[in-house]
PDB file of C-alpha atoms in Angstrom:
ATOM      1  CA  MET A   1     188.156  85.989 179.453  1.00 45.00           C
ATOM      2  CA  LYS A   2     185.320  87.408 180.636  1.00 43.00           C
ATOM      3  CA  LYS A   3     185.754  88.460 184.393  1.00 42.00           C
ATOM      4  CA  SER A   4     181.851  85.976 185.593  1.00 42.00           C
ATOM      5  CA  LEU A   5     183.470  83.111 183.709  1.00 45.00           C
ATOM      6  CA  LEU A   6     186.636  83.926 185.270  1.00 47.00           C
ATOM      7  CA  LEU A   7     184.250  83.763 189.009  1.00 37.00           C
ATOM      8  CA  VAL A   8     182.148  80.920 188.238  1.00 42.00           C
ATOM      9  CA  ILE A   9     185.707  79.249 187.751  1.00 46.00           C
ATOM     10  CA  ALA A  10     187.422  81.124 191.310  1.00 42.00           C
ATOM     11  CA  ALA A  11     183.850  79.385 193.143  1.00 37.00           C
ATOM     12  CA  SER A  12     183.354  75.809 191.947  1.00 40.00           C
ATOM     13  CA  LEU A  13     186.978  74.768 191.795  1.00 45.00           C
ATOM     14  CA  VAL A  14     187.106  73.583 195.613  1.00 36.00           C
ATOM     15  CA  ALA A  15     183.545  70.986 194.772  1.00 36.00           C
ATOM     16  CA  ALA A  16     184.719  70.201 191.241  1.00 38.00           C
ATOM     17  CA  CYS A  17     187.849  68.646 192.266  1.00 39.00           C
ATOM     18  CA  GLN A  18     186.544  66.804 194.850  1.00 35.00           C
ATOM     19  CA  THR A  19     184.705  65.104 191.721  1.00 35.00           C
ATOM     20  CA  THR A  20     186.856  65.012 189.177  1.00 37.00           C
ATOM     21  CA  SER A  21     190.101  64.620 190.508  1.00 37.00           C
ATOM     22  CA  GLY A  22     193.433  62.057 189.784  1.00 35.00           C
ATOM     23  CA  ASN A  23     196.563  61.537 189.027  1.00 35.00           C
ATOM     24  CA  GLU A  24     198.256  58.789 187.118  1.00 33.00           C
ATOM     25  CA  GLY A  25     195.755  56.722 185.336  1.00 32.00           C
ATOM     26  CA  ALA A  26     193.256  59.427 185.249  1.00 32.00           C
ATOM     27  CA  SER A  27     191.175  59.025 181.998  1.00 29.00           C
ATOM     28  CA  ALA A  28     190.203  55.526 184.156  1.00 29.00           C
ATOM     29  CA  ARG A  29     188.995  57.246 187.207  1.00 31.00           C
ATOM     30  CA  SER A  30     188.002  60.606 185.535  1.00 39.00           C
ATOM     31  CA  THR A  31     184.212  61.666 185.111  1.00 51.00           C
ATOM     32  CA  ALA A  32     185.004  62.992 181.647  1.00 71.00           C
ATOM     33  CA  SER A  33     188.134  63.291 179.286  1.00 84.00           C
ATOM     34  CA  PRO A  34     189.597  65.417 177.061  1.00 91.00           C
ATOM     35  CA  ASP A  35     189.517  65.062 173.491  1.00 93.00           C
ATOM     36  CA  PHE A  36     194.022  65.006 172.761  1.00 96.00           C
ATOM     37  CA  GLY A  37     193.255  64.948 168.740  1.00 95.00           C
ATOM     38  CA  ASP A  38     195.843  63.038 167.141  1.00 96.00           C
ATOM     39  CA  PHE A  39     198.088  62.870 170.665  1.00 96.00           C
ATOM     40  CA  GLY A  40     197.977  58.999 172.342  1.00 92.00           C
ATOM     41  CA  PRO A  41     198.110  58.359 175.780  1.00 96.00           C
ATOM     42  CA  TRP A  42     199.661  59.901 178.778  1.00 97.00           C
ATOM     43  CA  PHE A  43     201.102  59.838 182.116  1.00 97.00           C
ATOM     44  CA  ASN A  44     203.258  61.308 184.621  1.00 97.00           C
ATOM     45  CA  ALA A  45     206.540  62.744 183.336  1.00 98.00           C
ATOM     46  CA  GLU A  46     209.448  61.305 185.596  1.00 96.00           C
ATOM     47  CA  ARG A  47     210.040  63.034 189.090  1.00 97.00           C
ATOM     48  CA  SER A  48     206.535  64.861 189.072  1.00 98.00           C
ATOM     49  CA  ILE A  49     205.270  65.465 192.682  1.00 98.00           C
ATOM     50  CA  GLY A  50     202.276  63.403 191.980  1.00 96.00           C
ATOM     51  CA  GLY A  51     199.212  63.440 194.166  1.00 95.00           C
ATOM     52  CA  ASP A  52     196.004  65.851 193.786  1.00 95.00           C
ATOM     53  CA  ALA A  53     199.334  68.641 191.724  1.00 98.00           C
ATOM     54  CA  TYR A  54     197.842  66.719 189.353  1.00 97.00           C
ATOM     55  CA  ARG A  55     194.169  66.966 188.578  1.00 95.00           C
ATOM     56  CA  ARG A  56     190.740  66.797 185.872  1.00 96.00           C
ATOM     57  CA  VAL A  57     188.382  69.570 186.505  1.00 93.00           C
ATOM     58  CA  THR A  58     185.021  70.190 184.839  1.00 90.00           C
ATOM     59  CA  THR A  59     182.941  74.018 185.664  1.00 83.00           C
ATOM     60  CA  THR A  60     180.296  75.068 184.675  1.00 82.00           C
ATOM     61  CA  THR A  61     180.523  78.404 183.021  1.00 79.00           C
ATOM     62  CA  SER A  62     178.666  82.156 182.831  1.00 77.00           C
ATOM     63  CA  ASP A  63     176.517  80.681 180.105  1.00 85.00           C
ATOM     64  CA  GLY A  64     175.619  76.917 181.660  1.00 83.00           C
ATOM     65  CA  GLY A  65     177.896  75.361 179.623  1.00 85.00           C
ATOM     66  CA  GLN A  66     180.734  72.125 181.587  1.00 85.00           C
ATOM     67  CA  MET A  67     184.362  73.294 180.438  1.00 88.00           C
ATOM     68  CA  LEU A  68     186.910  69.899 180.735  1.00 93.00           C
ATOM     69  CA  MET A  69     190.152  71.912 182.179  1.00 95.00           C
ATOM     70  CA  GLU A  70     193.842  70.007 183.538  1.00 97.00           C
ATOM     71  CA  GLN A  71     194.925  71.454 186.758  1.00 97.00           C
ATOM     72  CA  PHE A  72     198.643  71.425 187.429  1.00 98.00           C
ATOM     73  CA  SER A  73     200.221  72.664 191.094  1.00 98.00           C
ATOM     74  CA  VAL A  74     204.026  72.524 192.556  1.00 98.00           C
ATOM     75  CA  ALA A  75     204.112  74.196 196.266  1.00 97.00           C
ATOM     76  CA  SER A  76     207.517  75.895 197.503  1.00 94.00           C
ATOM     77  CA  GLY A  77     209.974  73.086 197.899  1.00 91.00           C
ATOM     78  CA  GLN A  78     208.492  70.229 196.658  1.00 95.00           C
ATOM     79  CA  CYS A  79     210.669  67.869 194.184  1.00 97.00           C
ATOM     80  CA  VAL A  80     211.145  64.310 193.616  1.00 97.00           C
ATOM     81  CA  GLY A  81     214.473  62.482 193.821  1.00 96.00           C
ATOM     82  CA  ARG A  82     217.435  64.530 191.283  1.00 94.00           C
ATOM     83  CA  ASP A  83     215.599  67.185 191.736  1.00 96.00           C
ATOM     84  CA  CYS A  84     215.969  68.245 194.735  1.00 96.00           C
ATOM     85  CA  GLN A  85     219.388  68.703 194.145  1.00 94.00           C
ATOM     86  CA  ASN A  86     219.341  70.649 191.468  1.00 92.00           C
ATOM     87  CA  ASN A  87     216.486  72.864 193.235  1.00 95.00           C
ATOM     88  CA  SER A  88     214.034  71.537 190.229  1.00 96.00           C
ATOM     89  CA  SER A  89     210.360  70.563 191.083  1.00 97.00           C
ATOM     90  CA  ARG A  90     207.601  69.551 188.737  1.00 98.00           C
ATOM     91  CA  GLN A  91     204.128  68.314 187.796  1.00 98.00           C
ATOM     92  CA  GLU A  92     204.064  67.324 183.933  1.00 98.00           C
ATOM     93  CA  ARG A  93     202.675  64.962 181.261  1.00 98.00           C
ATOM     94  CA  GLN A  94     203.696  63.009 179.333  1.00 98.00           C
ATOM     95  CA  GLU A  95     202.768  61.420 175.850  1.00 98.00           C
ATOM     96  CA  ASN A  96     203.421  57.926 176.054  1.00 97.00           C
ATOM     97  CA  ILE A  97     205.376  56.854 173.164  1.00 97.00           C
ATOM     98  CA  TYR A  98     207.651  53.752 174.481  1.00 95.00           C
ATOM     99  CA  ASP A  99     203.794  51.771 174.981  1.00 96.00           C
ATOM    100  CA  TYR A 100     201.787  53.448 172.418  1.00 96.00           C
ATOM    101  CA  PRO A 101     204.799  54.107 169.688  1.00 95.00           C
ATOM    102  CA  ARG A 102     202.886  55.506 166.399  1.00 95.00           C
ATOM    103  CA  HIS A 103     204.461  57.758 163.225  1.00 96.00           C
ATOM    104  CA  GLY A 104     207.640  55.558 162.725  1.00 96.00           C
ATOM    105  CA  SER A 105     211.206  56.164 165.002  1.00 97.00           C
ATOM    106  CA  GLN A 106     210.194  59.295 164.989  1.00 97.00           C
ATOM    107  CA  ARG A 107     206.760  59.301 166.882  1.00 97.00           C
ATOM    108  CA  GLN A 108     205.608  62.274 165.608  1.00 98.00           C
ATOM    109  CA  PRO A 109     204.270  63.250 162.254  1.00 98.00           C
ATOM    110  CA  LYS A 110     207.112  64.649 159.814  1.00 97.00           C
ATOM    111  CA  GLU A 111     204.989  67.962 159.578  1.00 98.00           C
ATOM    112  CA  ALA A 112     202.380  68.344 162.243  1.00 98.00           C
ATOM    113  CA  TRP A 113     200.895  71.045 164.360  1.00 98.00           C
ATOM    114  CA  TYR A 114     199.685  71.591 168.356  1.00 98.00           C
ATOM    115  CA  GLY A 115     197.935  73.600 170.039  1.00 98.00           C
ATOM    116  CA  TRP A 116     197.211  73.918 173.907  1.00 98.00           C
ATOM    117  CA  GLU A 117     195.945  76.587 176.111  1.00 97.00           C
ATOM    118  CA  ILE A 118     196.972  77.717 179.199  1.00 98.00           C
ATOM    119  CA  MET A 119     195.595  80.200 182.055  1.00 98.00           C
ATOM    120  CA  LEU A 120     197.191  80.937 185.217  1.00 98.00           C
ATOM    121  CA  ALA A 121     195.738  80.753 188.532  1.00 98.00           C
ATOM    122  CA  GLU A 122     195.021  84.472 190.187  1.00 97.00           C
ATOM    123  CA  GLY A 123     198.020  85.608 192.053  1.00 97.00           C
ATOM    124  CA  THR A 124     200.500  83.937 190.729  1.00 98.00           C
ATOM    125  CA  ALA A 125     203.583  85.623 191.301  1.00 98.00           C
ATOM    126  CA  TRP A 126     205.851  86.169 188.869  1.00 97.00           C
ATOM    127  CA  GLY A 127     209.335  88.009 187.857  1.00 97.00           C
ATOM    128  CA  THR A 128     211.287  89.292 190.652  1.00 97.00           C
ATOM    129  CA  ASP A 129     208.982  88.075 193.877  1.00 97.00           C
ATOM    130  CA  GLN A 130     209.615  84.415 192.024  1.00 97.00           C
ATOM    131  CA  ALA A 131     212.995  82.710 192.550  1.00 97.00           C
ATOM    132  CA  ILE A 132     215.211  82.879 189.666  1.00 97.00           C
ATOM    133  CA  GLY A 133     214.462  80.170 187.214  1.00 96.00           C
ATOM    134  CA  PRO A 134     212.393  78.892 184.124  1.00 97.00           C
ATOM    135  CA  ILE A 135     208.653  77.723 184.961  1.00 98.00           C
ATOM    136  CA  ILE A 136     208.614  76.117 182.094  1.00 98.00           C
ATOM    137  CA  LEU A 137     204.944  75.444 180.377  1.00 98.00           C
ATOM    138  CA  GLY A 138     205.278  72.941 177.627  1.00 98.00           C
ATOM    139  CA  GLN A 139     208.699  71.329 175.785  1.00 98.00           C
ATOM    140  CA  PHE A 140     209.240  69.148 172.998  1.00 98.00           C
ATOM    141  CA  LYS A 141     211.702  66.355 174.263  1.00 98.00           C
ATOM    142  CA  GLN A 142     213.738  63.586 172.390  1.00 97.00           C
ATOM    143  CA  GLY A 143     214.975  60.211 173.936  1.00 96.00           C
ATOM    144  CA  GLY A 144     218.611  60.184 175.025  1.00 93.00           C
ATOM    145  CA  VAL A 145     218.965  63.882 175.231  1.00 94.00           C
ATOM    146  CA  ASN A 146     219.274  66.023 177.963  1.00 94.00           C
ATOM    147  CA  CYS A 147     218.486  69.902 177.014  1.00 96.00           C
ATOM    148  CA  PRO A 148     213.983  70.147 175.746  1.00 97.00           C
ATOM    149  CA  LEU A 149     214.206  70.380 171.382  1.00 97.00           C
ATOM    150  CA  PHE A 150     211.627  73.078 172.915  1.00 98.00           C
ATOM    151  CA  ILE A 151     210.055  75.740 175.205  1.00 98.00           C
ATOM    152  CA  PHE A 152     207.610  77.347 176.106  1.00 98.00           C
ATOM    153  CA  LYS A 153     208.547  79.614 179.088  1.00 98.00           C
ATOM    154  CA  HIS A 154     209.214  82.222 181.777  1.00 98.00           C
ATOM    155  CA  GLN A 155     211.959  83.922 182.957  1.00 97.00           C
ATOM    156  CA  ALA A 156     211.419  84.030 186.422  1.00 98.00           C
ATOM    157  CA  GLY A 157     213.423  86.022 189.220  1.00 97.00           C
ATOM    158  CA  TYR A 158     214.081  89.373 186.442  1.00 97.00           C
ATOM    159  CA  THR A 159     212.267  92.499 186.071  1.00 97.00           C
ATOM    160  CA  ASP A 160     211.381  90.998 182.661  1.00 97.00           C
ATOM    161  CA  PRO A 161     207.907  89.871 182.336  1.00 98.00           C
ATOM    162  CA  ALA A 162     208.205  88.357 178.963  1.00 98.00           C
ATOM    163  CA  ILE A 163     206.724  84.540 178.325  1.00 98.00           C
ATOM    164  CA  GLU A 164     209.216  83.114 175.555  1.00 98.00           C
ATOM    165  CA  MET A 165     209.567  80.670 172.472  1.00 98.00           C
ATOM    166  CA  ALA A 166     213.134  78.759 172.986  1.00 98.00           C
ATOM    167  CA  LEU A 167     214.839  76.190 170.938  1.00 97.00           C
ATOM    168  CA  PRO A 168     217.942  75.200 173.526  1.00 96.00           C
ATOM    169  CA  ARG A 169     220.825  72.878 172.349  1.00 92.00           C
ATOM    170  CA  GLY A 170     223.423  71.818 175.370  1.00 90.00           C
ATOM    171  CA  THR A 171     226.292  72.954 176.581  1.00 84.00           C
ATOM    172  CA  GLY A 172     228.070  69.681 177.487  1.00 85.00           C
ATOM    173  CA  LEU A 173     227.566  70.522 181.168  1.00 85.00           C
ATOM    174  CA  PRO A 174     225.796  67.528 183.980  1.00 82.00           C
ATOM    175  CA  GLU A 175     221.999  68.389 184.719  1.00 82.00           C
ATOM    176  CA  GLY A 176     221.368  71.599 186.281  1.00 79.00           C
ATOM    177  CA  GLU A 177     222.479  75.047 186.081  1.00 80.00           C
ATOM    178  CA  GLY A 178     223.956  76.185 183.124  1.00 83.00           C
ATOM    179  CA  ASP A 179     223.470  72.613 181.388  1.00 87.00           C
ATOM    180  CA  CYS A 180     221.186  74.299 178.437  1.00 93.00           C
ATOM    181  CA  VAL A 181     221.603  77.594 176.347  1.00 92.00           C
ATOM    182  CA  GLN A 182     218.884  78.967 173.570  1.00 94.00           C
ATOM    183  CA  PRO A 183     220.906  79.803 170.562  1.00 93.00           C
ATOM    184  CA  VAL A 184     217.280  80.757 169.310  1.00 95.00           C
ATOM    185  CA  SER A 185     214.135  82.451 171.052  1.00 97.00           C
ATOM    186  CA  SER A 186     211.921  84.877 170.634  1.00 98.00           C
ATOM    187  CA  GLN A 187     209.670  86.628 173.040  1.00 98.00           C
ATOM    188  CA  ALA A 188     205.557  85.575 172.782  1.00 98.00           C
ATOM    189  CA  GLY A 189     204.499  88.259 174.923  1.00 98.00           C
ATOM    190  CA  ASP A 190     203.939  89.210 178.921  1.00 98.00           C
ATOM    191  CA  VAL A 191     203.394  86.590 181.451  1.00 98.00           C
ATOM    192  CA  ARG A 192     200.848  88.713 182.482  1.00 98.00           C
ATOM    193  CA  GLN A 193     198.439  87.614 179.070  1.00 98.00           C
ATOM    194  CA  LEU A 194     197.775  84.234 181.096  1.00 98.00           C
ATOM    195  CA  ILE A 195     197.243  85.401 184.636  1.00 98.00           C
ATOM    196  CA  GLY A 196     193.636  84.842 184.607  1.00 96.00           C
ATOM    197  CA  THR A 197     193.213  84.503 180.785  1.00 96.00           C
ATOM    198  CA  TRP A 198     193.209  82.024 178.007  1.00 96.00           C
ATOM    199  CA  GLY A 199     196.249  82.081 176.521  1.00 98.00           C
ATOM    200  CA  ARG A 200     196.701  79.923 172.800  1.00 98.00           C
ATOM    201  CA  ILE A 201     200.475  78.072 171.507  1.00 98.00           C
ATOM    202  CA  GLU A 202     200.184  76.777 168.199  1.00 98.00           C
ATOM    203  CA  LEU A 203     203.209  75.488 166.417  1.00 98.00           C
ATOM    204  CA  PHE A 204     203.834  73.907 162.945  1.00 98.00           C
ATOM    205  CA  VAL A 205     206.725  71.489 163.472  1.00 98.00           C
ATOM    206  CA  ARG A 206     208.904  69.664 160.761  1.00 98.00           C
ATOM    207  CA  TRP A 207     211.541  68.033 162.048  1.00 98.00           C
ATOM    208  CA  ALA A 208     215.004  67.715 160.574  1.00 97.00           C
ATOM    209  CA  PRO A 209     218.138  67.522 162.000  1.00 96.00           C
ATOM    210  CA  ASP A 210     219.095  69.792 159.596  1.00 97.00           C
ATOM    211  CA  GLU A 211     218.286  73.122 157.106  1.00 97.00           C
ATOM    212  CA  THR A 212     214.999  71.425 155.815  1.00 98.00           C
ATOM    213  CA  GLY A 213     213.325  71.501 159.334  1.00 98.00           C
ATOM    214  CA  LEU A 214     211.115  74.407 160.487  1.00 98.00           C
ATOM    215  CA  LEU A 215     209.248  76.033 163.482  1.00 98.00           C
ATOM    216  CA  VAL A 216     206.370  78.740 163.181  1.00 98.00           C
ATOM    217  CA  GLY A 217     205.119  80.045 166.760  1.00 98.00           C
ATOM    218  CA  TYR A 218     201.866  81.904 167.487  1.00 98.00           C
ATOM    219  CA  PHE A 219     200.387  83.195 170.276  1.00 98.00           C
ATOM    220  CA  ASN A 220     196.765  84.051 170.839  1.00 97.00           C
ATOM    221  CA  GLY A 221     197.113  83.665 166.917  1.00 97.00           C
ATOM    222  CA  ARG A 222     199.921  86.263 166.301  1.00 98.00           C
ATOM    223  CA  LYS A 223     202.858  84.723 164.308  1.00 98.00           C
ATOM    224  CA  VAL A 224     205.862  85.593 167.246  1.00 98.00           C
ATOM    225  CA  MET A 225     208.562  82.661 165.735  1.00 98.00           C
ATOM    226  CA  GLU A 226     209.758  81.230 162.602  1.00 98.00           C
ATOM    227  CA  HIS A 227     213.006  79.417 162.923  1.00 97.00           C
ATOM    228  CA  ARG A 228     214.597  77.734 159.551  1.00 98.00           C
ATOM    229  CA  GLY A 229     216.792  75.124 160.721  1.00 97.00           C
ATOM    230  CA  ALA A 230     217.468  71.966 162.454  1.00 96.00           C
ATOM    231  CA  THR A 231     214.158  70.939 165.079  1.00 97.00           C
ATOM    232  CA  CYS A 232     216.023  67.430 166.982  1.00 97.00           C
ATOM    233  CA  VAL A 233     219.072  66.251 166.947  1.00 95.00           C
ATOM    234  CA  GLU A 234     220.512  63.086 165.047  1.00 93.00           C
ATOM    235  CA  ASP A 235     218.470  60.307 163.707  1.00 93.00           C
ATOM    236  CA  CYS A 236     215.028  62.489 165.393  1.00 96.00           C
ATOM    237  CA  GLU A 237     214.013  59.720 167.550  1.00 97.00           C
ATOM    238  CA  ASN A 238     211.876  59.232 169.634  1.00 98.00           C
ATOM    239  CA  ILE A 239     210.356  63.114 170.262  1.00 98.00           C
ATOM    240  CA  TYR A 240     207.402  63.311 172.144  1.00 98.00           C
ATOM    241  CA  PHE A 241     205.559  66.357 174.682  1.00 98.00           C
ATOM    242  CA  LYS A 242     205.177  68.089 177.944  1.00 98.00           C
ATOM    243  CA  TYR A 243     203.441  70.147 179.324  1.00 98.00           C
ATOM    244  CA  GLY A 244     202.727  70.886 182.666  1.00 98.00           C
ATOM    245  CA  ILE A 245     204.711  73.388 185.410  1.00 98.00           C
ATOM    246  CA  TYR A 246     208.035  72.594 185.420  1.00 98.00           C
ATOM    247  CA  TYR A 247     210.170  75.308 187.671  1.00 98.00           C
ATOM    248  CA  ALA A 248     213.698  74.086 187.434  1.00 95.00           C
ATOM    249  CA  ASN A 249     217.071  74.766 188.878  1.00 94.00           C
ATOM    250  CA  GLN A 250     214.998  77.992 191.267  1.00 96.00           C
ATOM    251  CA  ARG A 251     218.173  80.383 193.768  1.00 95.00           C
ATOM    252  CA  GLU A 252     218.350  83.061 195.214  1.00 94.00           C
ATOM    253  CA  ARG A 253     214.765  82.591 196.996  1.00 92.00           C
ATOM    254  CA  ALA A 254     212.037  80.713 197.734  1.00 91.00           C
ATOM    255  CA  SER A 255     209.630  79.837 195.391  1.00 95.00           C
ATOM    256  CA  LYS A 256     206.485  80.537 195.708  1.00 97.00           C
ATOM    257  CA  PRO A 257     203.727  78.215 194.384  1.00 98.00           C
ATOM    258  CA  VAL A 258     202.344  77.941 190.585  1.00 98.00           C
ATOM    259  CA  THR A 259     198.857  76.303 189.959  1.00 98.00           C
ATOM    260  CA  ALA A 260     198.631  76.481 186.106  1.00 98.00           C
ATOM    261  CA  PHE A 261     195.362  75.355 184.131  1.00 98.00           C
ATOM    262  CA  TYR A 262     195.338  73.460 180.731  1.00 98.00           C
ATOM    263  CA  ARG A 263     192.741  72.868 178.276  1.00 96.00           C
ATOM    264  CA  ASN A 264     192.411  71.601 174.596  1.00 96.00           C
ATOM    265  CA  VAL A 265     195.583  70.263 174.540  1.00 98.00           C
ATOM    266  CA  SER A 266     195.936  68.610 170.791  1.00 98.00           C
ATOM    267  CA  ARG A 267     197.898  67.575 167.467  1.00 98.00           C
ATOM    268  CA  SER A 268     196.921  67.222 164.259  1.00 97.00           C
ATOM    269  CA  LEU A 269     198.334  67.925 160.572  1.00 96.00           C
ATOM    270  CA  ASP A 270     196.087  70.526 160.043  1.00 96.00           C
ATOM    271  CA  ARG A 271     195.761  73.192 161.877  1.00 97.00           C
ATOM    272  CA  LYS A 272     192.677  73.376 161.327  1.00 95.00           C
ATOM    273  CA  SER A 273     191.580  70.695 162.798  1.00 95.00           C
ATOM    274  CA  LEU A 274     193.537  71.428 166.466  1.00 97.00           C
ATOM    275  CA  VAL A 275     191.181  71.259 168.976  1.00 93.00           C
ATOM    276  CA  ALA A 276     189.915  74.269 169.511  1.00 85.00           C
ATOM    277  CA  SER A 277     187.823  76.195 171.983  1.00 71.00           C
ATOM    278  CA  SER A 278     184.358  78.057 171.165  1.00 55.00           C
ATOM    279  CA  GLY A 279     183.960  80.306 174.094  1.00 50.00           C
ATOM    280  CA  PRO A 280     185.892  82.665 175.668  1.00 52.00           C
TER     281      PRO A 280
END
């Protein structure tokens, strides 16, 4: 991202948030609505903080154009319900596959492309400056299955600045620390590449519970993961996407606030049809 665009965003965020903010049902109250491609409606995921933790923000770019972003914020110690027992915090939007069912019982096309772009706020703490725990910035879940099918994350609390793509699996332990492991993972980049700069994630997924499954992941146009094997569990029913911030199982030290901006979250049957940015 060009520095001039960052300065414009920083200068205009407060005023923009006052005019375009929204939480549940934001698509009706906002002055603008993002293009989500083939995705249907969204809602605040269970145990999300709510309120001003989610906003739609329109900013003016350096060339005078308008850019629509979604802003997610999680402050230190914020939690709802069972997340408080697990020292977890979240503000996520979830694909509403139950009220608006599509694509059969799987709720996803058998094969699809997915894309989203993320920018972490300037000054975001990472690594050992944060509490130990994964900061998840996009995940696929399946109804009735505890662990995500896929996550994009930074493992905070350690010296490693990596951001990863991973396919977690359950251990059989109750929800909380140690309930999920990552038998398949790949480093996508460095979390510092997302601080004050847009990063683009693209996935091709063939949903299947066996060796016919396929997941190929790209970060900023570079292929960083290719997994051949199961991409969902058993009947593969009720698969849905969530995006925002999920800071799970925080420990060892107090967490610091995290703010993330999203744009161009979309699904398509081919890569060329994904919603993508025309500018920086």
